[in-house]
Short mmCIF file of C-alpha atoms in Angstrom, two decimals:
data_model
loop_
_atom_site.label_atom_id
_atom_site.label_comp_id
_atom_site.label_asym_id
_atom_site.label_seq_id
_atom_site.Cartn_x
_atom_site.Cartn_y
_atom_site.Cartn_z
CA GLN A 16 51.28 191.94 17.18
CA GLN A 17 48.96 189.76 19.29
CA GLN A 18 51.73 187.66 20.59
CA VAL A 19 52.93 187.26 23.94
CA LYS A 20 56.43 185.80 24.23
CA GLN A 21 57.59 183.89 27.29
CA SER A 22 60.84 182.75 28.41
CA PRO A 23 62.46 180.71 29.54
CA GLN A 24 60.94 177.47 28.21
CA SER A 25 62.04 175.35 31.23
CA LEU A 26 63.50 176.37 34.64
CA ILE A 27 65.09 174.51 37.49
CA VAL A 28 65.70 175.88 40.82
CA GLN A 29 66.41 174.75 44.08
CA LYS A 30 64.15 174.80 47.07
CA GLY A 31 64.12 178.02 48.82
CA GLY A 32 65.38 179.85 45.46
CA ILE A 33 63.65 182.56 43.32
CA SER A 34 62.15 181.60 40.14
CA ILE A 35 61.77 184.01 37.71
CA ILE A 36 59.66 184.03 34.32
CA ASN A 37 59.51 186.91 31.91
CA CYS A 38 57.07 187.98 29.10
CA ALA A 39 57.24 190.51 26.69
CA TYR A 40 54.08 191.75 24.45
CA GLU A 41 53.64 194.30 21.32
CA ASN A 42 50.36 195.17 21.50
CA THR A 43 49.83 198.59 23.60
CA ALA A 44 46.13 198.17 23.96
CA PHE A 45 46.66 195.11 26.29
CA ASP A 46 45.46 196.41 29.82
CA TYR A 47 45.36 193.16 31.99
CA PHE A 48 48.11 190.88 32.64
CA PRO A 49 47.40 187.53 34.57
CA TRP A 50 49.69 184.78 35.42
CA TYR A 51 48.31 181.21 35.66
CA GLN A 52 49.37 177.91 37.36
CA GLN A 53 48.79 174.69 35.58
CA PHE A 54 49.46 171.24 36.62
CA PRO A 55 49.59 168.12 34.60
CA GLY A 56 45.81 167.42 33.44
CA LYS A 57 44.23 170.11 35.02
CA GLY A 58 42.98 173.53 34.20
CA PRO A 59 44.92 176.76 34.85
CA ALA A 60 44.50 178.49 38.01
CA LEU A 61 44.90 182.28 38.41
CA LEU A 62 47.91 183.16 40.67
CA ILE A 63 48.18 186.94 40.14
CA ALA A 64 47.47 189.69 37.88
CA ILE A 65 48.32 193.24 37.05
CA ARG A 66 47.20 196.28 35.24
CA PRO A 67 49.45 198.56 33.61
CA ASP A 68 48.82 201.46 36.30
CA VAL A 69 51.07 199.88 38.57
CA SER A 70 54.70 198.47 38.40
CA GLU A 71 54.51 195.91 40.64
CA LYS A 72 51.92 193.60 42.89
CA LYS A 73 52.79 191.23 45.52
CA GLU A 74 50.60 188.66 46.87
CA GLY A 75 52.44 186.08 49.27
CA ARG A 76 55.46 184.54 47.69
CA PHE A 77 54.11 185.66 44.23
CA THR A 78 55.37 189.16 42.77
CA ILE A 79 54.57 190.68 39.25
CA SER A 80 56.85 193.49 38.15
CA PHE A 81 55.57 195.19 35.15
CA ASN A 82 57.65 197.66 32.98
CA LYS A 83 55.09 199.49 30.60
CA SER A 84 57.74 201.24 28.38
CA ALA A 85 59.49 198.08 27.75
CA LYS A 86 56.49 196.20 27.40
CA GLN A 87 57.66 193.51 29.64
CA PHE A 88 56.60 191.93 32.93
CA SER A 89 57.61 189.08 35.19
CA LEU A 90 56.79 186.80 37.59
CA HIS A 91 58.82 186.15 40.72
CA ILE A 92 58.27 183.29 42.90
CA MET A 93 60.08 183.71 46.46
CA ASP A 94 60.93 180.92 48.47
CA SER A 95 60.38 178.35 46.06
CA GLN A 96 58.92 175.07 47.00
CA PRO A 97 58.63 171.44 45.40
CA GLY A 98 54.76 172.06 45.33
CA ASP A 99 55.17 175.15 42.90
CA SER A 100 56.51 172.69 40.39
CA ALA A 101 54.22 173.42 37.51
CA THR A 102 53.69 174.93 34.29
CA TYR A 103 53.41 178.72 34.25
CA PHE A 104 51.53 180.90 31.77
CA CYS A 105 51.49 184.65 31.49
CA ALA A 106 48.71 186.22 29.14
CA ALA A 107 47.39 189.55 28.25
CA SER A 108 43.98 190.87 27.30
CA THR A 109 42.31 194.14 26.49
CA TYR A 110 39.29 195.02 28.40
CA ASN A 111 36.88 195.56 25.49
CA THR A 112 37.60 191.79 24.21
CA GLY A 113 38.32 190.10 27.33
CA LYS A 114 40.18 187.61 25.04
CA LEU A 115 43.35 186.01 26.62
CA ILE A 116 46.45 185.77 24.44
CA PHE A 117 48.75 183.26 26.54
CA GLY A 118 52.45 183.00 26.38
CA GLN A 119 54.16 179.77 25.45
CA GLY A 120 54.64 178.39 29.07
CA THR A 121 57.15 177.86 31.31
CA THR A 122 57.96 174.42 33.07
CA LEU A 123 59.05 174.83 36.63
CA GLN A 124 60.82 172.17 38.49
CA VAL A 125 61.99 173.13 42.05
CA LYS A 126 64.32 170.52 43.53
CA PRO A 127 64.05 169.62 47.35
CA GLY B 43 34.01 181.50 44.95
CA ALA B 44 34.36 181.63 40.99
CA VAL B 45 34.13 177.79 40.40
CA VAL B 46 33.88 176.23 37.09
CA SER B 47 33.21 172.68 36.27
CA GLN B 48 33.38 170.77 33.22
CA HIS B 49 31.81 167.37 32.07
CA PRO B 50 32.97 164.86 31.35
CA SER B 51 36.14 164.94 32.36
CA ARG B 52 37.68 162.56 30.05
CA VAL B 53 35.83 161.04 26.91
CA ILE B 54 36.84 158.41 24.49
CA CYS B 55 34.97 158.20 21.06
CA LYS B 56 35.09 156.71 17.60
CA SER B 57 35.98 158.50 14.53
CA GLY B 58 33.05 160.08 13.07
CA THR B 59 30.93 160.41 16.08
CA SER B 60 30.06 163.74 18.17
CA VAL B 61 30.91 164.46 21.58
CA LYS B 62 29.32 167.19 23.71
CA ILE B 63 31.11 168.87 26.60
CA GLU B 64 29.35 170.98 29.21
CA CYS B 65 30.98 174.10 31.33
CA ARG B 66 29.09 175.33 34.27
CA SER B 67 29.74 178.36 36.27
CA LEU B 68 28.99 176.95 39.77
CA ASP B 69 28.79 180.08 41.87
CA PHE B 70 28.41 183.21 39.68
CA GLN B 71 26.61 184.35 36.51
CA ALA B 72 29.17 184.01 33.48
CA THR B 73 28.30 186.54 30.91
CA THR B 74 30.89 185.48 28.75
CA MET B 75 32.51 181.99 28.38
CA PHE B 76 35.56 181.27 26.52
CA TRP B 77 36.52 177.95 24.92
CA TYR B 78 40.34 176.74 24.55
CA ARG B 79 42.20 173.74 23.33
CA GLN B 80 45.51 172.62 24.58
CA PHE B 81 47.55 170.21 23.00
CA PRO B 82 50.46 168.06 24.88
CA LYS B 83 53.21 170.59 26.06
CA GLN B 84 51.75 173.59 24.33
CA SER B 85 49.96 176.88 25.23
CA LEU B 86 46.30 177.32 25.42
CA MET B 87 44.90 178.56 21.97
CA LEU B 88 41.49 180.18 22.07
CA MET B 89 38.90 178.62 20.01
CA ALA B 90 35.79 180.55 20.47
CA THR B 91 34.19 183.28 22.89
CA SER B 92 30.36 182.87 23.52
CA ASN B 93 27.91 185.45 25.04
CA GLU B 94 25.13 184.44 26.66
CA GLY B 95 21.99 184.37 24.41
CA SER B 96 24.26 185.16 21.24
CA LYS B 97 26.04 183.44 18.59
CA ALA B 98 29.70 182.67 19.52
CA THR B 99 32.83 184.14 18.03
CA TYR B 100 35.28 181.72 16.45
CA GLU B 101 39.01 182.38 16.18
CA GLN B 102 40.49 182.42 12.81
CA GLY B 103 41.01 178.65 11.55
CA VAL B 104 38.55 177.18 14.13
CA GLU B 105 35.51 175.58 12.01
CA LYS B 106 32.24 176.68 13.63
CA ASP B 107 30.36 174.00 11.90
CA LYS B 108 32.55 171.24 13.58
CA PHE B 109 33.03 172.88 16.79
CA LEU B 110 29.24 173.89 17.86
CA ILE B 111 29.20 176.36 20.84
CA ASN B 112 25.97 177.03 22.86
CA HIS B 113 25.52 179.43 25.68
CA ALA B 114 22.09 179.09 26.62
CA SER B 115 22.20 180.38 30.06
CA LEU B 116 24.40 182.27 32.45
CA THR B 117 25.71 179.44 33.98
CA LEU B 118 26.00 176.91 31.24
CA SER B 119 27.98 176.55 27.93
CA THR B 120 28.37 173.54 25.70
CA LEU B 121 30.85 172.54 23.01
CA THR B 122 30.04 170.01 20.68
CA VAL B 123 32.76 168.39 18.60
CA THR B 124 30.88 167.15 15.38
CA SER B 125 32.14 164.25 13.24
CA ALA B 126 35.18 163.77 15.41
CA HIS B 127 38.56 162.74 14.00
CA PRO B 128 41.76 161.57 15.58
CA GLU B 129 43.67 165.09 15.03
CA ASP B 130 40.49 166.50 17.30
CA SER B 131 42.18 164.62 20.38
CA SER B 132 43.23 167.35 22.94
CA PHE B 133 42.49 168.89 26.02
CA TYR B 134 39.32 171.11 26.06
CA ILE B 135 39.38 173.68 28.61
CA CYS B 136 36.55 176.56 29.14
CA SER B 137 36.68 179.47 31.21
CA ALA B 138 34.11 182.09 32.38
CA SER B 139 34.15 185.69 33.39
CA ARG B 140 31.56 187.84 34.89
CA GLN B 141 30.19 191.02 33.54
CA GLY B 142 32.61 193.96 32.94
CA LEU B 143 35.42 192.12 34.59
CA ASP B 144 38.71 190.82 32.99
CA THR B 145 39.48 187.76 35.23
CA GLN B 146 38.91 184.50 33.80
CA TYR B 147 38.12 181.57 35.80
CA PHE B 148 39.06 178.04 34.09
CA GLY B 149 37.47 174.73 34.51
CA PRO B 150 39.46 171.54 35.20
CA GLY B 151 39.47 170.48 31.28
CA THR B 152 38.06 167.97 29.10
CA ARG B 153 40.42 164.98 27.77
CA LEU B 154 39.25 164.06 24.35
CA THR B 155 40.56 161.00 22.58
CA VAL B 156 38.82 160.07 19.07
CA LEU B 157 40.14 156.70 18.12
#
């Protein structure tokens, strides 16, 4: 019940295209859903996060779509660039513990 | 703002020795710090949660006597890997959060190699 399932495992997108990564969860107590970007040998960096009271959040080229009834959320990267090539992790947590449960990660490659 | 540092960035040690990794929040007070381990091409696995001034809470399967965590101040937490073995070789990452807030800010990670 604590798992967060992420797909696809890897993704190849052409420059300028849209990258879409999906996550699903079971625990309805989760109330915070961040996305992190990680480059090789570096720590994760927060990209964008959402709470269950909104269905979409956009920051620049990054958009989170959230479907509370389906217990799913997704990251959309618009106008994908080669510099976006990295591993992306979704995560979820509950406010009372603050513990992040991470998805399995998606390796994104954006081809020039 | 919200910068977290780790030291050292890389460490190589011999089997049986102990290694200490420091995690610092540079520009904010971190009431809670988290320690994660990440094996190559895998996700982050939470090892323990530490709150300033109290004992760390370890996740199931993590040996608390092997991975000693100290959170002595609002800006510093340390992880000591005791009697390290080759299977402890991994990428250790800390994160920190402010009181009452969800957002975790991650450090750059420490690559531990045990020979």
